[in-house]
Amino acid sequence: MNTLEIVRILGSIEKKVFTAQDLRKILGVKNNNTLYQTIERLIKKKILIKVAKGVYFTSTKVPNEFEIANALQRPSYVSLESALNFYGILIQTPYQIVSVTPGRGGEAVFEGKEFVFYHLSPRYFWGYKKLDNFLIAEAEKALIDEVYFKSKGKKAIDFRECDLSSVNKRKLKRYASMIKWPPFQKLFKEIFS
């Protein structure tokens, strides 16, 4: 398949961020060697931009930071300070894009932006939605995640700096009741009573 055909195919797809396996399926490439040679050729021609090992986007469809975060760690959803800022609950703009994942936590840097991933038990990996082309915690779940990680000593947000006027209090309490860890319950009651 020539470069022009590949550009046309990638341009016709709504998705902005691709893994090597996505490209394999889209381009119908069976051989690993051919796949990686094709990817390298597209990178050299500046048609593909490499975000991380096995993660790319096209130069004509630049993804936003949340889409990049989702692609860097799969599965993951944007949460904590990043989601709270997105919803206008936390006024301070975080300098990192923060997500949670049932996989390994860690950090990545792309074009000077830091992406941080916190490990969250798979039983608590819920309460998110797809918005545009990325996954993000619902506002209430972002608060729950924040309290959860604060109760584990991993976060230090001051909830007095949050504007909770748009938060659905019933949903927040329902979500809190689903976290059975006693230190979380104790801290939740201290903050939201």
N, CA and C of each residue as an Amber inpcrd file, in Angstrom:
protein
   579
   0.8490000  -1.1760000   0.0000000   0.0000000   0.0000000   0.0000000
   0.8960000   1.2400000   0.0000000   0.5970000   2.1700000  -0.8740000
   1.4520000   3.3580000  -0.9400000   1.0310000   4.3920000   0.1040000
   1.8940000   5.3750000   0.3010000   1.7130000   6.3860000   1.3370000
   0.4330000   7.1830000   1.1420000   0.1150000   7.5300000  -0.0930000
  -1.0970000   8.3040000  -0.3750000  -2.3530000   7.5360000   0.0450000
  -2.3800000   6.2380000  -0.2310000  -3.5200000   5.4060000   0.1800000
  -3.6360000   5.3660000   1.7020000  -2.5120000   5.2260000   2.3680000
  -2.5110000   5.1760000   3.8350000  -3.0270000   6.4870000   4.4080000
  -2.5800000   7.6090000   3.8710000  -3.0370000   8.9250000   4.3310000
  -4.5450000   9.0450000   4.1430000  -5.0480000   8.6060000   2.9970000
  -6.4850000   8.6580000   2.7240000  -7.2530000   7.8050000   3.7350000
  -6.7780000   6.5880000   3.9920000  -7.4500000   5.6840000   4.9400000
  -7.4570000   6.2800000   6.3430000  -6.2930000   6.7400000   6.8030000
  -6.2130000   7.3170000   8.1510000  -7.0410000   8.5860000   8.2670000
  -7.1200000   9.3530000   7.2000000  -7.9190000  10.5760000   7.2020000
  -9.4110000  10.3220000   7.2570000  -9.8360000   9.1510000   6.8200000
 -11.2670000   8.8250000   6.8090000 -11.7600000   8.2800000   8.1540000
 -10.8500000   8.0460000   9.0630000 -11.1990000   7.4790000  10.3690000
 -11.3170000   8.6000000  11.3980000 -12.3690000   8.5380000  12.2220000
 -12.5950000   9.5660000  13.2320000 -11.5530000   9.5180000  14.3420000
 -11.0860000   8.3400000  14.6590000 -10.1180000   8.1450000  15.7320000
  -8.8500000   8.9560000  15.4690000  -8.2640000   9.5110000  16.5560000
  -7.0700000  10.3290000  16.4020000  -5.7990000   9.6350000  16.8800000
  -5.9110000   8.7780000  17.8700000  -4.7470000   8.1150000  18.4450000
  -4.8030000   6.6310000  18.0950000  -3.6780000   6.1000000  17.6450000
  -3.6270000   4.7140000  17.1920000  -2.5120000   3.9470000  17.8940000
  -2.7750000   2.6940000  18.1900000  -1.7080000   1.8080000  18.6230000
  -1.1880000   1.0980000  17.3760000  -0.0610000   0.4270000  17.5210000
   0.4700000  -0.3520000  16.3990000  -0.5560000  -1.4000000  15.9750000
  -1.2570000  -1.9830000  16.9460000  -2.2680000  -3.0030000  16.6210000
  -3.4630000  -2.4010000  15.8860000  -3.8380000  -1.1680000  16.2400000
  -4.8940000  -0.4720000  15.4960000  -4.4660000  -0.3120000  14.0350000
  -3.2240000   0.1400000  13.8390000  -2.7080000   0.3570000  12.4810000
  -2.6400000  -0.9470000  11.7070000  -2.2950000  -2.0350000  12.3800000
  -2.2710000  -3.3540000  11.7340000  -3.6470000  -3.6830000  11.1440000
  -4.6960000  -3.4830000  11.9560000  -6.0590000  -3.7980000  11.5080000
  -6.5210000  -2.8460000  10.4000000  -6.3030000  -1.5540000  10.6270000
  -6.7580000  -0.5420000   9.6680000  -6.1060000  -0.7280000   8.3010000
  -4.8120000  -0.9940000   8.3180000  -4.0640000  -1.1010000   7.0620000
  -4.0340000  -2.5250000   6.5110000  -4.5620000  -3.4730000   7.2970000
  -4.6110000  -4.8610000   6.8470000  -3.2320000  -5.4930000   6.6850000
  -2.2950000  -5.1220000   7.5460000  -0.9350000  -5.6510000   7.4800000
  -0.8250000  -6.8680000   8.3910000  -0.3650000  -7.9780000   7.8530000
  -0.2540000  -9.2120000   8.6350000   1.1500000  -9.3920000   9.2240000
   2.1530000  -9.0570000   8.4540000   3.5390000  -9.2940000   8.8370000
   4.0500000  -8.1900000   9.7690000   4.6290000  -8.5850000  10.9130000
   5.1470000  -7.6070000  11.8800000   6.2080000  -6.7000000  11.2770000
   7.1120000  -7.2870000  10.5320000   8.1910000  -6.5230000   9.9150000
   7.6300000  -5.4420000   8.9840000   6.6700000  -5.8240000   8.1720000
   6.0320000  -4.8810000   7.2470000   5.3340000  -3.7670000   8.0160000
   4.6530000  -4.1410000   9.0900000   3.9400000  -3.1520000   9.9040000
   4.9140000  -2.1060000  10.4470000   5.9840000  -2.5520000  11.0710000
   6.9190000  -1.6050000  11.6850000   7.7050000  -0.8050000  10.6510000
   7.9690000  -1.3850000   9.5040000   8.6060000  -0.6250000   8.4170000
   7.6660000   0.4670000   7.9050000   6.3950000   0.1150000   7.7860000
   5.3840000   1.0910000   7.3490000   5.2720000   2.2270000   8.3550000
   5.2110000   1.8800000   9.6400000   5.1140000   2.9000000  10.6930000
   6.3430000   3.8080000  10.6620000   7.5240000   3.2310000  10.5730000
   8.7590000   4.0300000  10.5230000   8.7670000   4.9630000   9.3120000
   8.3130000   4.4520000   8.1670000   8.2430000   5.2700000   6.9550000
   7.2910000   6.4580000   7.1690000   6.1470000   6.1990000   7.8020000
   5.1550000   7.2570000   8.0440000   5.6630000   8.2800000   9.0560000
   6.4490000   7.8340000  10.0180000   7.0460000   8.7610000  10.9930000
   8.0740000   9.6480000  10.2910000   8.9260000   9.0570000   9.4620000
   9.9510000   9.8320000   8.7390000   9.3200000  10.8690000   7.8230000
   8.1680000  10.5400000   7.2450000   7.4760000  11.4770000   6.3480000
   6.5770000  12.4450000   7.1210000   6.6230000  12.3460000   8.4570000
   5.8430000  13.2120000   9.3590000   4.3350000  13.0710000   9.1670000
   3.9250000  11.8950000   8.7380000   2.4960000  11.5900000   8.6290000
   1.9990000  11.0750000   9.9720000   2.8380000  10.2820000  10.6490000
   2.5440000   9.8130000  12.0000000   3.4930000  10.4850000  12.9760000
   2.9700000  10.7960000  14.1510000   3.7690000  11.3310000  15.2520000
   3.7610000  10.2660000  16.3470000   4.9470000   9.9240000  16.8330000
   5.0560000   8.9150000  17.8860000   4.8830000   9.5840000  19.2460000
   3.9100000   9.0900000  20.0230000   3.6570000   9.5980000  21.3710000
   4.4920000   8.8070000  22.3660000   4.4620000   7.5010000  22.2150000
   5.2010000   6.5660000  23.0790000   5.3620000   5.2900000  22.2710000
   6.0540000   4.3330000  22.8440000   6.2540000   3.0720000  22.1360000
   4.8930000   2.4650000  21.7740000   4.6660000   2.3000000  20.4840000
   3.4300000   1.6870000  20.0040000   2.2060000   2.5820000  20.0040000
   2.3710000   3.8980000  20.2310000   1.2380000   4.8310000  20.2720000
   1.5530000   6.0120000  19.3440000   0.6110000   6.3120000  18.4200000
   0.8430000   7.3140000  17.3750000  -0.4250000   8.1240000  17.1230000
  -0.2310000   9.2910000  16.5170000  -1.3670000  10.0330000  15.9650000
  -0.9300000  10.6290000  14.6370000  -1.9110000  10.9930000  13.8180000
  -1.5740000  11.5640000  12.5100000  -1.3220000  13.0580000  12.6640000
  -0.4750000  13.5840000  11.8300000  -0.1310000  15.0080000  11.9110000
  -1.3040000  15.9020000  11.5010000  -2.3080000  15.3400000  10.8500000
  -3.4570000  16.1360000  10.4230000  -4.5860000  16.1580000  11.4580000
  -4.5530000  15.2290000  12.4130000  -5.5850000  15.1690000  13.4630000
  -4.8880000  15.0950000  14.8160000  -4.5560000  16.2400000  15.3590000
  -3.8250000  16.2750000  16.6160000  -4.8050000  16.0500000  17.7770000
  -4.5610000  15.0450000  18.6070000  -5.4500000  14.7690000  19.7310000
  -5.2290000  15.7670000  20.8690000  -6.2340000  15.8910000  21.7210000
  -6.0370000  16.7410000  22.8960000  -5.3070000  15.9310000  23.9780000
  -4.9440000  16.5870000  25.0480000  -4.1470000  15.9440000  26.0940000
  -4.8740000  14.7660000  26.7510000  -6.1940000  14.8530000  26.8800000
  -6.9420000  13.7660000  27.5060000  -6.9490000  12.5320000  26.6020000
  -7.0590000  12.7290000  25.2910000  -6.9960000  11.6090000  24.3550000
  -5.6190000  10.9370000  24.4190000  -4.5860000  11.7450000  24.5300000
  -3.2350000  11.1970000  24.6400000  -3.0960000  10.3990000  25.9300000
  -3.6300000  10.9270000  27.0280000  -3.5640000  10.2200000  28.3180000
  -4.2210000   8.8500000  28.2090000  -5.4140000   8.8020000  27.6190000
  -6.1110000   7.5190000  27.4580000  -5.3010000   6.5360000  26.6370000
  -4.5870000   7.0380000  25.6320000  -3.8170000   6.1630000  24.7480000
  -2.5220000   5.6820000  25.4010000  -1.9380000   6.5020000  26.2620000
  -0.6780000   6.1220000  26.8930000  -0.8340000   4.9460000  27.8470000
  -1.9930000   4.8510000  28.4730000  -2.2490000   3.7590000  29.4190000
  -3.6630000   3.2550000  29.1770000  -3.7540000   2.0140000  28.7390000
  -5.0690000   1.4280000  28.4710000  -5.2860000   0.2330000  29.3620000
  -6.4050000   0.1220000  30.0290000  -7.4640000   1.1310000  30.1180000
  -7.1010000   2.2040000  31.1490000  -7.6500000   3.3700000  30.9710000
  -7.5070000   4.4540000  31.9440000  -8.6070000   5.4720000  31.6640000
  -8.8720000   6.2970000  32.6590000  -9.7380000   7.4520000  32.4380000
  -9.1580000   8.6420000  33.1820000  -9.3560000   9.8270000  32.6490000
  -8.8850000  11.0600000  33.2710000  -9.7030000  11.2750000  34.5330000
  -9.0350000  11.5990000  35.6390000  -9.7320000  11.7750000  36.9000000
  -8.9710000  12.7500000  37.7840000  -9.2940000  12.7140000  39.0690000
  -8.6150000  13.5000000  40.0880000  -8.5770000  14.9790000  39.7070000
  -7.4550000  15.6700000  39.9190000  -7.4220000  17.1180000  39.6920000
  -7.7530000  17.5060000  38.2580000  -7.3240000  16.6770000  37.2950000
  -7.5700000  17.0110000  35.8850000  -9.0680000  17.0470000  35.5810000
  -9.7920000  16.0400000  36.0340000 -11.2410000  16.0040000  35.8030000
 -11.9470000  17.0880000  36.6190000 -11.5160000  17.2740000  37.8650000
 -12.1500000  18.3010000  38.6990000 -11.9600000  19.6910000  38.0890000
 -10.7970000  19.9580000  37.5250000 -10.5610000  21.2260000  36.8420000
 -11.4090000  21.3260000  35.5830000 -11.5090000  20.2420000  34.8270000
 -12.3120000  20.1980000  33.6030000 -13.7650000  20.5890000  33.8920000
 -14.3060000  20.0990000  35.0170000 -15.7020000  20.3790000  35.3770000
 -15.8730000  21.7160000  36.0990000 -14.7870000  22.4300000  36.3690000
 -14.8850000  23.7150000  37.0570000 -15.0310000  23.5780000  38.5580000
 -14.7860000  22.3980000  39.0980000 -14.8890000  22.1750000  40.5430000
 -13.6150000  22.6480000  41.2310000 -12.4870000  22.3710000  40.6190000
 -11.1930000  22.8110000  41.1290000 -10.7110000  23.9300000  40.2170000
 -10.5400000  25.1040000  40.7720000 -10.1930000  26.2660000  39.9730000
  -8.7290000  26.2190000  39.5210000  -7.8510000  25.7280000  40.3810000
  -6.4280000  25.6460000  40.0220000  -6.2430000  24.7110000  38.8270000
  -5.4310000  25.1290000  37.8790000  -5.1510000  24.2820000  36.7250000
  -3.9590000  23.3990000  37.0420000  -4.1610000  22.0820000  37.0240000
  -3.0340000  21.1960000  37.3170000  -2.0270000  21.2110000  36.1690000
  -0.7470000  21.0810000  36.5040000   0.2780000  21.0880000  35.4560000
   0.4700000  19.6990000  34.8640000  -0.1320000  18.6880000  35.4750000
  -0.0680000  17.3230000  34.9660000  -1.4660000  16.9110000  34.4980000
  -1.4980000  15.9360000  33.6000000  -2.7580000  15.2950000  33.2640000
  -2.7870000  14.0220000  34.1100000  -3.7870000  13.9210000  34.9780000
  -3.8290000  12.8360000  35.9440000  -4.9690000  11.8820000  35.5990000
  -4.6370000  10.5980000  35.5720000  -5.6060000   9.5510000  35.2430000
  -5.4900000   8.4240000  36.2470000  -6.4920000   7.5440000  36.2310000
  -6.4340000   6.3160000  37.0240000  -6.5250000   5.1220000  36.0870000
  -5.9460000   4.0170000  36.5310000  -5.9160000   2.8060000  35.7170000
  -5.9330000   1.5830000  36.6250000  -6.5660000   0.5000000  36.1830000
  -6.4530000  -0.7390000  36.9530000  -5.1090000  -1.4310000  36.6920000
  -4.3570000  -0.8950000  35.7320000  -3.0300000  -1.4290000  35.4220000
  -1.9830000  -0.7980000  36.3270000  -0.7490000  -0.8640000  35.8760000
   0.3410000  -0.2890000  36.6580000   0.3140000   1.2320000  36.5760000
   0.5410000   1.8600000  37.7070000   0.6570000   3.3090000  37.7320000
   1.9870000   3.7150000  37.1220000   2.1700000   4.9850000  36.9040000
   3.4320000   5.4620000  36.3630000   3.3000000   6.8520000  35.7900000
   4.3460000   7.2590000  35.0960000   4.3820000   8.5930000  34.5070000
   4.9140000   8.5100000  33.0870000   4.5270000   9.4820000  32.2810000
   5.0420000   9.6080000  30.9170000   5.1090000  11.0940000  30.5960000
   5.9910000  11.4560000  29.6940000   6.1030000  12.8450000  29.2620000
   6.0120000  12.8670000  27.7420000   5.1910000  13.7780000  27.2260000
   5.0880000  13.9680000  25.7870000   5.0370000  15.4580000  25.5160000
   5.9590000  15.9230000  24.6910000   6.0670000  17.3410000  24.3290000
   6.0240000  18.2550000  25.5470000   6.7600000  17.8750000  26.5800000
   6.8770000  18.6890000  27.7810000   5.7250000  18.5730000  28.7570000
   4.6830000  17.8400000  28.4130000   3.5300000  17.6760000  29.3060000
   3.6680000  16.3560000  30.0570000   3.4360000  16.3990000  31.3560000
   3.5650000  15.2100000  32.1830000   2.1980000  14.5370000  32.3550000
   2.1860000  13.2360000  32.1530000   0.9970000  12.4160000  32.3150000
   1.2510000  11.4500000  33.4690000   0.3610000  11.4630000  34.4590000
   0.5340000  10.6300000  35.6480000  -0.6470000   9.6600000  35.7370000
  -0.3250000   8.4050000  36.0450000  -1.3380000   7.3530000  36.1600000
  -1.2570000   6.7270000  37.5460000  -2.3770000   6.7680000  38.2700000
  -2.4680000   6.1360000  39.5810000  -3.1690000   4.8010000  39.4360000
  -2.6090000   3.7860000  40.0990000  -3.2580000   2.4700000  40.0860000
  -4.5060000   2.5370000  40.9540000  -5.6200000   2.0630000  40.4040000
  -6.8900000   1.9890000  41.1140000  -7.3800000   0.5540000  41.0170000
  -7.7760000  -0.0140000  42.1200000  -8.2610000  -1.3880000  42.1170000
  -9.3480000  -1.5600000  41.0470000  -9.3160000  -2.6690000  40.2980000
 -10.3450000  -2.8860000  39.2660000 -11.7760000  -2.7920000  39.7990000
 -11.9790000  -3.1180000  41.0770000 -13.3550000  -3.0520000  41.6170000
 -13.8460000  -1.6090000  41.7650000 -12.9250000  -0.6340000  41.7100000
 -13.3030000   0.7790000  41.7860000 -13.1590000   1.4940000  40.4450000
 -12.8940000   0.7350000  39.4000000 -12.7060000   1.3210000  38.0650000
 -14.0620000   1.4310000  37.3670000 -14.8280000   2.4390000  37.7420000
 -16.1630000   2.6950000  37.2020000 -16.4520000   4.1810000  37.4090000
 -17.6100000   4.6310000  36.9520000 -18.0070000   6.0240000  37.1520000
 -17.3630000   6.9890000  36.1700000 -17.0900000   6.5070000  34.9680000
 -16.5080000   7.3700000  33.9370000 -17.3800000   7.3240000  32.6990000
 -17.1450000   8.2580000  31.7950000 -17.9400000   8.3230000  30.5680000
 -17.0380000   8.7100000  29.4050000 -17.5260000   8.4440000  28.2160000
 -16.7980000   8.8600000  27.0140000 -17.3160000  10.2320000  26.6160000
 -16.3960000  11.1570000  26.4630000 -16.7300000  12.5190000  26.0760000
 -15.8420000  12.8440000  24.8960000 -16.4400000  13.2020000  23.7730000
 -15.6810000  13.3610000  22.5350000 -14.9290000  12.0560000  22.2730000
 -13.5990000  12.0760000  22.2870000 -12.8260000  10.8610000  22.0250000
 -11.9880000  10.4290000  23.2190000 -12.4110000  10.7720000  24.4280000
 -11.6460000  10.3540000  25.5990000 -12.5780000   9.9210000  26.7240000
 -12.0040000   9.1550000  27.6550000 -12.7350000   8.7020000  28.8350000
 -12.3590000   9.6010000  30.0030000 -13.3750000  10.0490000  30.7350000
 -13.1570000  10.9350000  31.8750000 -14.1220000  10.5430000  32.9920000
 -13.6690000  10.6790000  34.2260000 -14.5280000  10.4000000  35.3760000
 -15.7040000  11.3640000  35.3740000 -16.8530000  10.8790000  35.8150000
 -17.9530000  11.7940000  36.0980000 -17.4680000  12.6930000  37.2350000
 -18.0370000  13.8710000  37.3750000 -17.5880000  14.8160000  38.4000000
 -17.5940000  14.1840000  39.7890000 -18.6610000  13.4610000  40.0860000
 -18.7880000  12.8440000  41.4040000 -17.7340000  11.7610000  41.6210000
 -17.4490000  10.9840000  40.5780000 -16.4470000   9.9220000  40.7050000
 -15.0480000  10.5160000  40.8230000 -14.7840000  11.6320000  40.1550000
 -13.4820000  12.2970000  40.3020000 -13.2800000  12.7190000  41.7610000
 -14.3470000  13.2070000  42.4010000 -14.2590000  13.5590000  43.8270000
 -14.0190000  12.3130000  44.6770000 -14.7360000  11.2370000  44.3670000
 -14.5570000   9.9750000  45.1030000 -13.1230000   9.4810000  44.9410000
 -12.6130000   9.5120000  43.7130000 -11.2290000   9.0800000  43.4720000
 -10.2580000   9.9370000  44.2770000 -10.5220000  11.2350000  44.3210000
  -9.6410000  12.1580000  45.0580000  -9.6450000  11.8230000  46.5480000
 -10.8320000  11.5930000  47.1120000 -10.9220000  11.2360000  48.5350000
 -10.2420000   9.8820000  48.7730000 -10.4550000   8.9480000  47.8700000
  -9.8550000   7.6150000  48.0030000  -8.3260000   7.7120000  48.0670000
  -7.7280000   8.4450000  47.1160000  -6.2710000   8.5490000  47.1080000
  -5.7500000   9.4120000  48.2600000  -6.5530000  10.3810000  48.6990000
  -6.1510000  11.1630000  49.8810000  -6.1740000  10.2630000  51.1160000
  -7.1570000   9.3720000  51.2060000  -7.2380000   8.4660000  52.3590000
  -6.0820000   7.4610000  52.3680000  -5.4620000   7.2650000  51.2120000
  -4.2840000   6.3850000  51.1140000  -2.9820000   7.1710000  51.2730000
  -3.0800000   8.4880000  51.4870000  -1.8970000   9.3280000  51.6730000
  -1.1900000   9.6830000  50.3750000  -1.8680000   9.5160000  49.2290000
  -1.2290000   9.7870000  47.9330000  -1.6250000  11.1310000  47.3390000
  -2.6160000  11.8010000  47.8860000  -3.0540000  13.1010000  47.3840000
  -3.2030000  14.0370000  48.5760000  -3.1470000  15.3240000  48.3130000
  -3.2490000  16.2970000  49.4040000  -4.1280000  17.4830000  49.0260000
  -5.1460000  17.2450000  48.2180000  -6.0150000  18.3370000  47.7820000
  -6.7610000  18.9370000  48.9790000  -6.9560000  20.2440000  48.9270000
  -7.7270000  20.9410000  49.9410000  -9.1400000  21.1200000  49.3790000
 -10.0890000  20.3750000  49.9080000 -11.4500000  20.3950000  49.3740000
 -12.1520000  21.7290000  49.6130000 -11.5930000  22.5730000  50.4860000
 -12.1740000  23.9070000  50.6970000 -11.9600000  24.7840000  49.4650000
 -11.0290000  24.3860000  48.5940000 -10.7630000  25.1350000  47.3570000
 -11.6450000  24.6690000  46.1980000 -12.5560000  23.7660000  46.4880000
 -13.4300000  23.2120000  45.4440000 -14.7920000  23.8880000  45.4700000
 -15.3380000  24.1180000  44.2920000 -16.6910000  24.6450000  44.1430000
 -17.6030000  23.4410000  43.8840000 -18.3230000  23.0190000  44.8910000
 -19.1430000  21.8080000  44.8070000 -20.5890000  22.0920000  44.3900000
 -20.8830000  23.3120000  43.9580000 -22.2640000  23.6920000  43.6390000
 -22.8600000  22.8720000  42.4870000 -22.0410000  22.3930000  41.5690000
 -22.5630000  21.6400000  40.4210000 -22.5920000  20.1220000  40.6650000
 -22.1250000  19.6940000  41.8280000 -22.0220000  18.2600000  42.1200000
 -23.3720000  17.7090000  42.5690000 -23.7440000  16.5650000  42.0300000
 -24.9590000  15.8700000  42.4310000 -24.6540000  15.1570000  43.7580000
 -25.1530000  15.7300000  44.8540000 -24.8220000  15.2170000  46.1930000
 -25.3520000  13.7950000  46.4110000 -26.5060000  13.4920000  45.8630000
 -27.0600000  12.1330000  46.0290000 -26.1810000  11.1060000  45.3240000
 -25.7550000  11.4380000  44.1100000 -24.8730000  10.5300000  43.3730000
 -23.5370000  10.3850000  44.1000000 -23.0230000  11.4900000  44.6280000
 -21.7600000  11.4660000  45.3610000 -21.8490000  10.5100000  46.5550000
 -22.9320000  10.6060000  47.3180000 -23.1060000   9.7250000  48.4890000
 -23.3020000   8.2750000  48.0590000 -24.0270000   8.0700000  46.9680000
 -24.2290000   6.6990000  46.4650000 -22.8980000   6.0920000  46.0350000
 -22.0980000   6.8830000  45.3240000 -20.7830000   6.3950000  44.9020000
 -19.9000000   6.1200000  46.1200000 -19.9600000   7.0060000  47.1170000
 -19.1420000   6.8150000  48.3260000 -19.5250000   5.5210000  49.0370000
 -20.8130000   5.1840000  49.0240000 -21.2570000   3.9580000  49.7040000
 -20.7210000   2.7030000  49.0280000 -20.2420000   2.8230000  47.7970000
 -19.7150000   1.6720000  47.0580000 -18.2450000   1.3970000  47.3820000
 -17.6000000   2.3130000  48.0940000 -16.2080000   2.1330000  48.4990000
 -16.2320000   1.6450000  49.9470000 -15.8700000   0.4170000  50.1520000
 -16.0170000  -0.2100000  51.4700000 -14.7830000  -0.0920000  52.3600000
 -13.7810000   0.6400000  51.9510000 -12.5470000   0.7410000  52.7160000
 -12.7330000   1.7200000  53.8730000 -12.5860000   1.2980000  55.1400000
 -12.8580000   2.1640000  56.3050000 -12.1330000   3.5170000  56.3070000
 -10.8240000   3.6020000  55.9770000 -10.1990000   4.9320000  55.9640000
 -10.8560000   5.8940000  54.9590000 -11.3170000   5.3590000  53.8310000
 -12.0300000   6.1950000  52.8600000 -13.3280000   6.7070000  53.4810000
 -14.1080000   5.7880000  54.0700000 -15.4030000   6.1680000  54.6490000
 -15.2410000   7.2370000  55.7260000 -14.2230000   7.0670000  56.5600000
 -13.9660000   8.0300000  57.6340000 -13.6420000   9.4050000  57.0470000
 -12.7470000   9.4550000  56.0720000 -12.3560000  10.7310000  55.4750000
 -13.5180000  11.3580000  54.7000000 -14.2780000  10.5550000  54.0010000
 -15.4220000  11.0700000  53.2490000 -16.3960000  11.7780000  54.1870000
 -16.6840000  11.1430000  55.3310000 -17.6100000  11.7340000  56.2980000
 -17.0530000  13.0360000  56.8750000 -15.7420000  13.0700000  57.1110000
 -15.1220000  14.2910000  57.6380000 -15.2390000  15.4400000  56.6350000
 -15.0690000  15.1490000  55.3600000 -15.0590000  16.1950000  54.3300000
 -16.4670000  16.6330000  53.9470000 -17.3890000  15.6860000  53.8100000
 -18.6970000  16.0020000  53.2240000 -19.8560000  15.9650000  54.2110000
 -19.5650000  15.9630000  55.5060000 -20.6740000  15.9840000  56.4850000
 -21.0310000  17.3960000  56.8630000
